[in-house]
CSV table of C-alpha atoms and ligand atoms in Angstrom, one decimal:
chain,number,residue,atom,x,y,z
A,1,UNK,CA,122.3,134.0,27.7
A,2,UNK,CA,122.8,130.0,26.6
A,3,UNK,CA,121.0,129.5,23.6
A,4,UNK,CA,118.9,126.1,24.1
A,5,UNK,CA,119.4,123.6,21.8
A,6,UNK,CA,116.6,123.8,19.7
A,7,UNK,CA,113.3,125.1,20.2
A,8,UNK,CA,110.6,124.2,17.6
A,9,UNK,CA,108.5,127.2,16.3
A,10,UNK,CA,104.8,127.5,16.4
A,11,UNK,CA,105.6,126.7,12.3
A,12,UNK,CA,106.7,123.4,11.3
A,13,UNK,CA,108.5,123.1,8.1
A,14,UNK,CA,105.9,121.6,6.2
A,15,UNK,CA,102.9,123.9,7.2
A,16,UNK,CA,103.8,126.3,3.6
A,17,UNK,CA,100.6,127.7,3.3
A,18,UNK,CA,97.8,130.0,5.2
A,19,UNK,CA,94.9,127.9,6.4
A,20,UNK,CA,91.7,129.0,7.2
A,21,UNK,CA,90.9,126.2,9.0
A,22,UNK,CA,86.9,127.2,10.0
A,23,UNK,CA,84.1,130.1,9.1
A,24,UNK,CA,81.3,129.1,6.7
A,25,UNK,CA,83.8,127.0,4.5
A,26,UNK,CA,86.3,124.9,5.3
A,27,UNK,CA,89.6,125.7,3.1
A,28,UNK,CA,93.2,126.4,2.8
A,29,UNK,CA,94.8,129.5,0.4
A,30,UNK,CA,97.5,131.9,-0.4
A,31,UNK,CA,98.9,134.9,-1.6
A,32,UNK,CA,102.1,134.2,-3.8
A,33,UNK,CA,103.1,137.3,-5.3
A,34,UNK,CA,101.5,141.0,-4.8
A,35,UNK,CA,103.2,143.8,-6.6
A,36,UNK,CA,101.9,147.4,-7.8
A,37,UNK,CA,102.9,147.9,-11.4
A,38,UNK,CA,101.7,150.8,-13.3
A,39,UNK,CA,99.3,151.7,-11.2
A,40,UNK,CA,97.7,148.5,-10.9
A,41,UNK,CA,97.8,145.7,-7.4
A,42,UNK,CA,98.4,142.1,-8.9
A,43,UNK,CA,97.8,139.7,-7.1
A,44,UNK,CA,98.2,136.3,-7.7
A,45,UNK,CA,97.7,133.3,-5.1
A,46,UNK,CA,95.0,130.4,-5.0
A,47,UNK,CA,92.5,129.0,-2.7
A,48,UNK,CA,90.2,125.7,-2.4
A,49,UNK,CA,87.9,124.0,-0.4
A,50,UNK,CA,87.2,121.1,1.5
A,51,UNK,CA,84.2,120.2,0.1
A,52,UNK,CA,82.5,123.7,-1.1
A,53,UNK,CA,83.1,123.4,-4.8
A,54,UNK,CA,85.1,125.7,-6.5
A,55,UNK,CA,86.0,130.2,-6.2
A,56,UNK,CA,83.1,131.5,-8.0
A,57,UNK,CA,84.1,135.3,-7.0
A,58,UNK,CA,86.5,137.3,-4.7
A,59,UNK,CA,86.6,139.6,-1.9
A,60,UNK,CA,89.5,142.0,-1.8
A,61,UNK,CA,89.9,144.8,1.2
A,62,UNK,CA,92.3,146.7,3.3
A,63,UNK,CA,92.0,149.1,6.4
A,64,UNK,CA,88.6,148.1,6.2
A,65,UNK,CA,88.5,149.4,2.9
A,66,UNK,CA,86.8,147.5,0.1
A,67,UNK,CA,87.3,147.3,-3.8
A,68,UNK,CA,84.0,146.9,-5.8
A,69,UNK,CA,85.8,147.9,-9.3
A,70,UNK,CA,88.4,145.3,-10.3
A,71,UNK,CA,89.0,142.2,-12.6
A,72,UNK,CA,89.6,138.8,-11.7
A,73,UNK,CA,90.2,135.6,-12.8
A,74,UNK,CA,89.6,132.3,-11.4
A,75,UNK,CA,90.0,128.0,-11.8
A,76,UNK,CA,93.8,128.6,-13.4
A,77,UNK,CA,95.8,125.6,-13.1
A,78,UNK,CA,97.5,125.3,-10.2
A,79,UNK,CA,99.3,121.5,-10.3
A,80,UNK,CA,101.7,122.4,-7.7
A,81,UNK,CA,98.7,122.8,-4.8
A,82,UNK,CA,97.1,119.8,-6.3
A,83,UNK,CA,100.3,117.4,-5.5
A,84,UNK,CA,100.6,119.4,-1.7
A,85,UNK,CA,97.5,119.0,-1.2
A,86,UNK,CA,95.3,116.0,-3.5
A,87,UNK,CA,92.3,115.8,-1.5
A,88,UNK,CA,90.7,119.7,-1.5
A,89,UNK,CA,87.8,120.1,-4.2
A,90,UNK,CA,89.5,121.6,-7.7
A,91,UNK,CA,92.9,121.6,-6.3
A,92,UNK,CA,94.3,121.5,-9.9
A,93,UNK,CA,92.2,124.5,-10.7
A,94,UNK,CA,92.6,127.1,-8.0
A,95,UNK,CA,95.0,129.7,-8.7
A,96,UNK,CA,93.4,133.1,-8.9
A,97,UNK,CA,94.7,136.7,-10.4
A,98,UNK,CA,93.5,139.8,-9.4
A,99,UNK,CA,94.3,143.0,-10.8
A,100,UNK,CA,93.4,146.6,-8.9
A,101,UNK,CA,94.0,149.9,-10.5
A,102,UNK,CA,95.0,152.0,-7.8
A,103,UNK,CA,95.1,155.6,-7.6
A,104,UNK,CA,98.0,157.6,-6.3
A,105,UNK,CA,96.6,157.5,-2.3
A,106,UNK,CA,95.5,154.1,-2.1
A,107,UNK,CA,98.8,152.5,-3.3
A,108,UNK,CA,100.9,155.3,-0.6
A,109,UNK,CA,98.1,153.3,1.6
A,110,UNK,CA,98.5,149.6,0.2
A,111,UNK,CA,101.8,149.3,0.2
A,112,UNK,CA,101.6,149.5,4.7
A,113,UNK,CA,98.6,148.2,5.0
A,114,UNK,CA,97.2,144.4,5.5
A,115,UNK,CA,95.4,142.9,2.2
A,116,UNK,CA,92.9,140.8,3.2
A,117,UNK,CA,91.7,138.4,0.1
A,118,UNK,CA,88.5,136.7,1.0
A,119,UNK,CA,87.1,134.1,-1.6
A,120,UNK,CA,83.3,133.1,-2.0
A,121,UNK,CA,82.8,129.4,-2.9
A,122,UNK,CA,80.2,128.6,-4.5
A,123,UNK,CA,79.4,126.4,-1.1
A,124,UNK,CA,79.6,130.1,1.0
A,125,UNK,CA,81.9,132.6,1.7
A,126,UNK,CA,85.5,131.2,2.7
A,127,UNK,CA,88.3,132.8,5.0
A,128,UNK,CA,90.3,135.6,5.0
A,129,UNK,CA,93.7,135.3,3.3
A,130,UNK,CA,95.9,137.8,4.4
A,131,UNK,CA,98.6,139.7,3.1
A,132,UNK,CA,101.4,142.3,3.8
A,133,UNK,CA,102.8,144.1,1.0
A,134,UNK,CA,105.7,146.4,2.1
A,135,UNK,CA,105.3,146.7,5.6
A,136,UNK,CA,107.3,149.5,7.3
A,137,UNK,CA,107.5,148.1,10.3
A,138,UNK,CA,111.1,146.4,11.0
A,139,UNK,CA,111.3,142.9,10.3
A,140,UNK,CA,114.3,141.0,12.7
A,141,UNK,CA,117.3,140.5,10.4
A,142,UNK,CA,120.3,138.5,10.6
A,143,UNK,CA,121.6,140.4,13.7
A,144,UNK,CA,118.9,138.9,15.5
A,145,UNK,CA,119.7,135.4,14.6
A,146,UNK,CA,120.4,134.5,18.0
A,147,UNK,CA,118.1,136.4,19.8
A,148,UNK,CA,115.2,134.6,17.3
A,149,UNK,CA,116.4,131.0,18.3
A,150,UNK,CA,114.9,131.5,21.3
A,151,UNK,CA,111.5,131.4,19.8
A,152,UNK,CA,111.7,128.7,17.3
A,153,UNK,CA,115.0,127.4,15.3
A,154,UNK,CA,113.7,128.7,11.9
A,155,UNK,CA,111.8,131.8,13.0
A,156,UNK,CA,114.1,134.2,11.2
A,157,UNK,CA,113.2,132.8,7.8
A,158,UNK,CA,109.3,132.2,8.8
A,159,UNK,CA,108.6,135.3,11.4
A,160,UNK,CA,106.6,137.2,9.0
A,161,UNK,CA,104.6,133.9,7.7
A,162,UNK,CA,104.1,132.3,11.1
A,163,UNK,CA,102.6,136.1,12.0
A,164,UNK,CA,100.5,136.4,9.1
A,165,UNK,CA,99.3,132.3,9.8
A,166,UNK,CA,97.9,133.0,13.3
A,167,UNK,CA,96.2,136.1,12.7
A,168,UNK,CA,94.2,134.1,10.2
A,169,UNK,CA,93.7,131.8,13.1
A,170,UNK,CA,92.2,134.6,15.4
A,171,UNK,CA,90.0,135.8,12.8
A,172,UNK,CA,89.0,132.5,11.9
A,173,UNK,CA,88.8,130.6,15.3
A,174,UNK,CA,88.1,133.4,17.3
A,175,UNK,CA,86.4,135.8,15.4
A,176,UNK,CA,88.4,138.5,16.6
A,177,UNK,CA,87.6,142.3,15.1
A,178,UNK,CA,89.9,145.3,15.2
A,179,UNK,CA,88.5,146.8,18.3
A,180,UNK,CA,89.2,144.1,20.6
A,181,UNK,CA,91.7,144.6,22.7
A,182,UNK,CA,94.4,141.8,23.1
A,183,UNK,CA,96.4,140.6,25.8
A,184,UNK,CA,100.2,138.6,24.5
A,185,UNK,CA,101.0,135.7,27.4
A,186,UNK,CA,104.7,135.4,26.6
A,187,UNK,CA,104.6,137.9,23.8
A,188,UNK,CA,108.2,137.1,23.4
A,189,UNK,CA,109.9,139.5,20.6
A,190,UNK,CA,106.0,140.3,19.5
A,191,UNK,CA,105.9,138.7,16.5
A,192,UNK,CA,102.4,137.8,16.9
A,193,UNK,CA,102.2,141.6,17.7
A,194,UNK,CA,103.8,142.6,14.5
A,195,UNK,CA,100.4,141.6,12.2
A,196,UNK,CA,97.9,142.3,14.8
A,197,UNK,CA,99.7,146.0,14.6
A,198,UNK,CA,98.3,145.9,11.2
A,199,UNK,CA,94.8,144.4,11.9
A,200,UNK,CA,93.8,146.1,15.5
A,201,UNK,CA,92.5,149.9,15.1
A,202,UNK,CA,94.9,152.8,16.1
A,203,UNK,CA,93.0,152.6,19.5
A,204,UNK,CA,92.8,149.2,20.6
A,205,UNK,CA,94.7,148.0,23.2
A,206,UNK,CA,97.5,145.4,23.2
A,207,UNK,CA,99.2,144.4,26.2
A,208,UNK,CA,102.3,141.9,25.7
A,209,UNK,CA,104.1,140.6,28.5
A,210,UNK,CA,107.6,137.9,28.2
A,211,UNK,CA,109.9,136.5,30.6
A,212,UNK,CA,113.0,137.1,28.8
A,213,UNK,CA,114.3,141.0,28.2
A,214,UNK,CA,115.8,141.1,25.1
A,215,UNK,CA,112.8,139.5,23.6
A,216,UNK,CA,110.7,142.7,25.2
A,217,UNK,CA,113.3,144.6,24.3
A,218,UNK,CA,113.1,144.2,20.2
A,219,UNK,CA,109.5,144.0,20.7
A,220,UNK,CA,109.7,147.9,22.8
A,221,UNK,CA,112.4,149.4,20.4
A,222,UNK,CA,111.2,148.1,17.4
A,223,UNK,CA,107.1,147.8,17.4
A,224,UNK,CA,105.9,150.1,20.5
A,225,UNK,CA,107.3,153.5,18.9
A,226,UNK,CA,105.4,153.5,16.0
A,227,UNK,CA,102.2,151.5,17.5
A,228,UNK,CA,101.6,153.8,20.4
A,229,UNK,CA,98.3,151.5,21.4
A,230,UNK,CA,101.0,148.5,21.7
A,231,UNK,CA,102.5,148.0,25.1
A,232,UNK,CA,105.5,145.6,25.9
A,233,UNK,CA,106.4,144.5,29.8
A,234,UNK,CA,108.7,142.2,31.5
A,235,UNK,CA,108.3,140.2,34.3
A,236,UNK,CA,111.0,138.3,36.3
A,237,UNK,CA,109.0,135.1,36.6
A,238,UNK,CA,111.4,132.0,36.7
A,239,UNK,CA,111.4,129.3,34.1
A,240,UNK,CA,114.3,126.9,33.8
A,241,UNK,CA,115.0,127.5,30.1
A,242,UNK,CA,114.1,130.7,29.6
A,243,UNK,CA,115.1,132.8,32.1
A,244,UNK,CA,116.8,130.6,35.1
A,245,UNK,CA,117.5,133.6,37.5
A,246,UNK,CA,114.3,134.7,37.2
A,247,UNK,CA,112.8,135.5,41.1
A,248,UNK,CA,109.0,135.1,40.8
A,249,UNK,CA,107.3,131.5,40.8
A,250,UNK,CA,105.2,131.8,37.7
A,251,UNK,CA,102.2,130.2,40.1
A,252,UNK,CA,102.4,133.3,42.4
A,253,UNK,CA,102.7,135.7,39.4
A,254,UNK,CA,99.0,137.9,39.3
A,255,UNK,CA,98.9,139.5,35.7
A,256,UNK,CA,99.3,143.0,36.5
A,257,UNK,CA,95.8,143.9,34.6
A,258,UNK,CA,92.4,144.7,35.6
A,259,UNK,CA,89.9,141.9,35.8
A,260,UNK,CA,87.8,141.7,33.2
A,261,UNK,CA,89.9,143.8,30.6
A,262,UNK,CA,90.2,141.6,27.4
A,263,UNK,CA,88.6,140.7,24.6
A,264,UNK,CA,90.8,137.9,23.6
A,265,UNK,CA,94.2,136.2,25.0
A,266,UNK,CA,96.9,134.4,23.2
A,267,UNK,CA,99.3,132.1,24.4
A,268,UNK,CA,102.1,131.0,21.6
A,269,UNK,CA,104.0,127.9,22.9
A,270,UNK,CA,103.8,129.0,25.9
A,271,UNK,CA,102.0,126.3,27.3
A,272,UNK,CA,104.3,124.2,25.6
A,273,UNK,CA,107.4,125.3,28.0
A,274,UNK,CA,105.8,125.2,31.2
A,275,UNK,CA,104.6,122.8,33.9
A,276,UNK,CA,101.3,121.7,35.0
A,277,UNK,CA,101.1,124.0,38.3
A,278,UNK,CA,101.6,127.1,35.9
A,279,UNK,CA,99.4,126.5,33.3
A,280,UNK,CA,96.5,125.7,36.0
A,281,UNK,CA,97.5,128.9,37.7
A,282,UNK,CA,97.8,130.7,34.1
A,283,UNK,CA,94.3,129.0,33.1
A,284,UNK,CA,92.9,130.8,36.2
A,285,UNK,CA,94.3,134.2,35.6
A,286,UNK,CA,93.0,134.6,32.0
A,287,UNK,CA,89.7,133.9,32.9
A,288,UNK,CA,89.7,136.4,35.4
A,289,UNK,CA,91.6,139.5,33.1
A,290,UNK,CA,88.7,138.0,30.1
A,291,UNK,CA,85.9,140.1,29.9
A,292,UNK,CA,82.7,137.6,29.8
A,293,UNK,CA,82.3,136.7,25.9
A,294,UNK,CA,86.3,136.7,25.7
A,295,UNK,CA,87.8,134.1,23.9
A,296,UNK,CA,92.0,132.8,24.4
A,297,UNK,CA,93.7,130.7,21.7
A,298,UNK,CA,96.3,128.7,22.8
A,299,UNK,CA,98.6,126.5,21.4
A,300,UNK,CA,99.6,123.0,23.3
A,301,UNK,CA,100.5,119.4,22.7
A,302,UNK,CA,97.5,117.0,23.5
A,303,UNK,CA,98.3,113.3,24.9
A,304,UNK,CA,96.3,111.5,23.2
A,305,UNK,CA,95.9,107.8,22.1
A,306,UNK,CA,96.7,109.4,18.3
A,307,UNK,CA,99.8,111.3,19.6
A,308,UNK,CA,101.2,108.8,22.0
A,309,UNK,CA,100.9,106.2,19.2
A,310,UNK,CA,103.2,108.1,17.0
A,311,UNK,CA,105.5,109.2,19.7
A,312,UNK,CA,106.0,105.1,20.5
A,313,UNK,CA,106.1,104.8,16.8
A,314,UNK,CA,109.2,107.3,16.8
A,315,UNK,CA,107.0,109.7,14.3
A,316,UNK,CA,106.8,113.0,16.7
A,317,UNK,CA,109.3,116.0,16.5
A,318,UNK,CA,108.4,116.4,20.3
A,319,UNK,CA,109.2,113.2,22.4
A,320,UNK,CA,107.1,113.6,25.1
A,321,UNK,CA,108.2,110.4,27.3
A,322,UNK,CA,108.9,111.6,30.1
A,323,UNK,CA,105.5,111.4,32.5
A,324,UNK,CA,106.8,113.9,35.4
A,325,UNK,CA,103.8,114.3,38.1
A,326,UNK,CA,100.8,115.8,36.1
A,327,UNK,CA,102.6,116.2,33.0
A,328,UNK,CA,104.8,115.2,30.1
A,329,UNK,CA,108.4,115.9,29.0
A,330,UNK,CA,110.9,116.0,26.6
A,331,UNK,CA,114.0,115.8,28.9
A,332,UNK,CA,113.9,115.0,32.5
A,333,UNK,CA,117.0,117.3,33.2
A,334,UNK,CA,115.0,120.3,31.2
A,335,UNK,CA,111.6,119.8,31.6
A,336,UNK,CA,111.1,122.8,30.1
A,337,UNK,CA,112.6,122.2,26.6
A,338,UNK,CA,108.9,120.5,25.6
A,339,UNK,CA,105.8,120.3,27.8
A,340,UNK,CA,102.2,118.5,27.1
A,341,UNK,CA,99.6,117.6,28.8
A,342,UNK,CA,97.0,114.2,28.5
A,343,UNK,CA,94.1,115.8,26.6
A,344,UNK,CA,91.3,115.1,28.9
A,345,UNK,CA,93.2,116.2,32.1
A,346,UNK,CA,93.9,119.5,30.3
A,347,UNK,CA,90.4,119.8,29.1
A,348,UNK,CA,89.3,119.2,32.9
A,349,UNK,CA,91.1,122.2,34.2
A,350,UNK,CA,90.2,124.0,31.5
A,351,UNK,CA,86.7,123.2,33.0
A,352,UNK,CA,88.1,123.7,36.0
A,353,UNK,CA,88.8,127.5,35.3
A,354,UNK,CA,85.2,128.4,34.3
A,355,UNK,CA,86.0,128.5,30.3
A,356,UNK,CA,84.3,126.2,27.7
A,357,UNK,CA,86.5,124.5,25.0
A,358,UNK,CA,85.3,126.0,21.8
A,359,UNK,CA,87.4,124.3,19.1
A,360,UNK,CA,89.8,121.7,19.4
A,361,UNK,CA,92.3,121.6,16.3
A,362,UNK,CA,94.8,119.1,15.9
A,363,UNK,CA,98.5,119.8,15.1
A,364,UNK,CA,101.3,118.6,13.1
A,365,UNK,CA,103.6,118.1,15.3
A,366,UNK,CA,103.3,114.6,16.4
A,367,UNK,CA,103.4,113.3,12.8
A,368,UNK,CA,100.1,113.5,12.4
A,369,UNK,CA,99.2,113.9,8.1
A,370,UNK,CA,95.7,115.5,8.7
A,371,UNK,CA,96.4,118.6,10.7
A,372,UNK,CA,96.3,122.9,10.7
A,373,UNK,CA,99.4,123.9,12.6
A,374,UNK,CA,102.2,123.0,13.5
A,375,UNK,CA,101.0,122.7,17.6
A,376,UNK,CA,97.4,121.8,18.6
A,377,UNK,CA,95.1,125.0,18.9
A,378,UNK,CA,92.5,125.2,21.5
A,379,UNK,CA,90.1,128.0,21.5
A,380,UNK,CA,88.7,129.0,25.0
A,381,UNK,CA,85.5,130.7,25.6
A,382,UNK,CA,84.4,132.7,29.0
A,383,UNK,CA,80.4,132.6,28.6
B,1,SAM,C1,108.5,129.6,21.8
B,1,SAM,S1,108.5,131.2,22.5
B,1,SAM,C2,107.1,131.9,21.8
B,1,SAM,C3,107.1,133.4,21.8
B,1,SAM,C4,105.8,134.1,21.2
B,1,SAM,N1,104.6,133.7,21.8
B,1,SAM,C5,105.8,133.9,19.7
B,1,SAM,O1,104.9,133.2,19.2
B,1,SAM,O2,106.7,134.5,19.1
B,1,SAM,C6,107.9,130.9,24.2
B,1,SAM,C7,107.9,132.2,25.0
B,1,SAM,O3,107.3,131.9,26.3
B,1,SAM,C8,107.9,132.7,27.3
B,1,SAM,N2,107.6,132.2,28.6
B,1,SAM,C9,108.2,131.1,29.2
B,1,SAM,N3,107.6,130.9,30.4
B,1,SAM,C10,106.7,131.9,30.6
B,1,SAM,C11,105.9,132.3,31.7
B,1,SAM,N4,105.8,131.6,32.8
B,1,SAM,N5,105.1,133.4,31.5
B,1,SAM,C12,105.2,134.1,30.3
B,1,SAM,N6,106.0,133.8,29.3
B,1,SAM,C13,106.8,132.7,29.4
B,1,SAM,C14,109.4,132.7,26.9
B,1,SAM,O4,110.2,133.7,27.4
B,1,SAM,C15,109.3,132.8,25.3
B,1,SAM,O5,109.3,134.1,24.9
């Protein structure tokens, strides 16, 4: 296995914070410490809006459990968000502490559970900010260096942040509750898997599938044995970069589920390492496994007249140049290193395959200073 040379993650270096990008309020928080001491959850983080004036109160739940009795304090200075990020409302003043008293079952409970912090503006009710205190689920470790190159060159140190970013994305974007069930289009080493673990209910159904077996592999020895509703599968499908003596053209490949079996599919940078042909044919396959009111989020890089600007301009950590047939590229000799597509083409098959475009969120990664991820986000609705 030939490690590539570098592959950029679905987090760029400068995306530091959860975002929760849409809901009733638009706004951008975090969680920066949690700890139980002496009985009692602290947590301290901060959150501000766009435009909905400042925290007036805060919503804190986990398991779908949530605390009425607990203090809070809100509008602490906060100068560090304030230089990241100058233009949200009461930047300078939107830390927040929290404090829980837990009794002896809930903080067994906590500790492996997902915190989810939601704060009410005084605007309307802002997103979720999410939070995993002491998961005991296995986070890869250094051993898995190499094997985590092969889904982005910094994923080791952001696997667990980039999880916990996206899942705020689905809930968000996509609205997606505990009981719907999930399908993974190159699930890789399930690191999306590894939060949704902690969000889906014990009988929902996750389906993964990758191209590359030792990605499946961590993802079936590691996050399948203690998930039992989680299910990891590889396919042999051929893609230059990832798995070269693979036998099946991805275009020919029928997702081995059901029709109509999902409430929601999500494709990581997937689209982002594949031609045209495939993501037409891919397009046309989740429609048909989406149930009607099923929603995909997937992450691309739009040609634009904005991206293609900075590209020329030499701003863009993906130098899509090369135009090859329907599509662009990085590299001529490995097309596969970086794929995007021009915006309205993409939209038209999108069209195309029976879904409507439901949100259209612009990405870092072309240098872009306004952005929510690292990649562009499209959220896909079958009516
Ligand atoms: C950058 S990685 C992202 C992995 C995963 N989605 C995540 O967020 O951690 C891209 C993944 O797409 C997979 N892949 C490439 N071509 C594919 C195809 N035709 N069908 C399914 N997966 C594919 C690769 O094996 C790799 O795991």
């Amino acid at each position: 296995m030939e490690a590539p040379i570098i592959i950029f993650d679905l987090v760029g270096e400068d995306v530091t914070k959860t975002i929760t990008p849409t809901k009733l309020v638009q706004m951008r928080g975090n969680i920066d410490k949690a700890v139980i001491e002496d009985n009692v959850l602290q947590l301290i983080g901060w959150a501000a809006s766009v435009n909905a004036g400042p925290v007036e109160s805060l919503r804190v739940s986990y398991s779908g459990k949530e605390f009425t009795d607990f203090e809070m304090a809100f509008g602490i200075k906060s100068p560090d968000v304030k230089e990241i990020f100058p233009n949200l409302e009461c930047a300078q003043k939107s830390r927040f502490r929290i404090r829980i008293p837990l009794n002896q079952e809930e903080q067994q409970q906590i500790r492996d559970s997902l915190i989810v912090v939601t704060p009410l503006f005084k605007e309307g009710e802002g997103g979720s900010i999410l939070y995993l205190l002491e998961p005991s689920l296995p986070l890869p470790s250094e051993d898995d260096s190499e094997l985590m190159i092969w889904i982005g060159s910094n994923a080791l140190a952001t696997f667990s942040r980039t999880a916990i970013e996206f899942l705020g994305y689905f809930l968000e974007m996509a609205a997606l509750k505990p009981t719907d069930s999930v399908l993974d289009v190159g699930c890789g080493m399930g690191r999306i898997a590894y939060t949704l673990a902690y969000y889906l209910a014990p009988t929902t159904r996750y389906e993964g599938f990758d191209i590359m077996e030792p990605l499946i592999q961590w993802a079936q020895n590691n996050i399948a044995p203690r998930f039992p509703n989680f299910n990891f599968r590889r396919v042999d499908i051929y893609n230059k970069l990832y798995n070269h003596n693979g036998t099946l053209p991805a275009t020919e490949f029928v997702f081995p589920y059901e029709d109509e079996s999902f409430d929601f599919v999500f494709l990581g940078s997937v689209f982002t390492h594949i031609p045209a042909c495939e993501v037409r044919h891919y397009l046309e396959e989740i429609y048909r496994v989406l149930k009607p009111g099923g929603r995909c989020l997937c992450t691309v890089f739009l040609h634009n007249e904005e991206s293609a600007k900075l590209i020329a301009a030499g701003k863009s950590s993906a130098n899509l140049v090369h135009e090859i047939d329907d599509y662009f590229a990085t590299s001529l000799d490995m097309p596969e290193m970086f794929t995007g597509f021009k915006e309205d083409l993409l939209l038209g098959w999108i069209g195309s395959s029976g879904f409507t475009v439901k949100g259209k969120y612009y990405g870092l990664w072309c240098g872009r200073t306004e952005f929510i991820s690292y990649q562009d986000i499209l959220i896909l609705h079958k009516d």
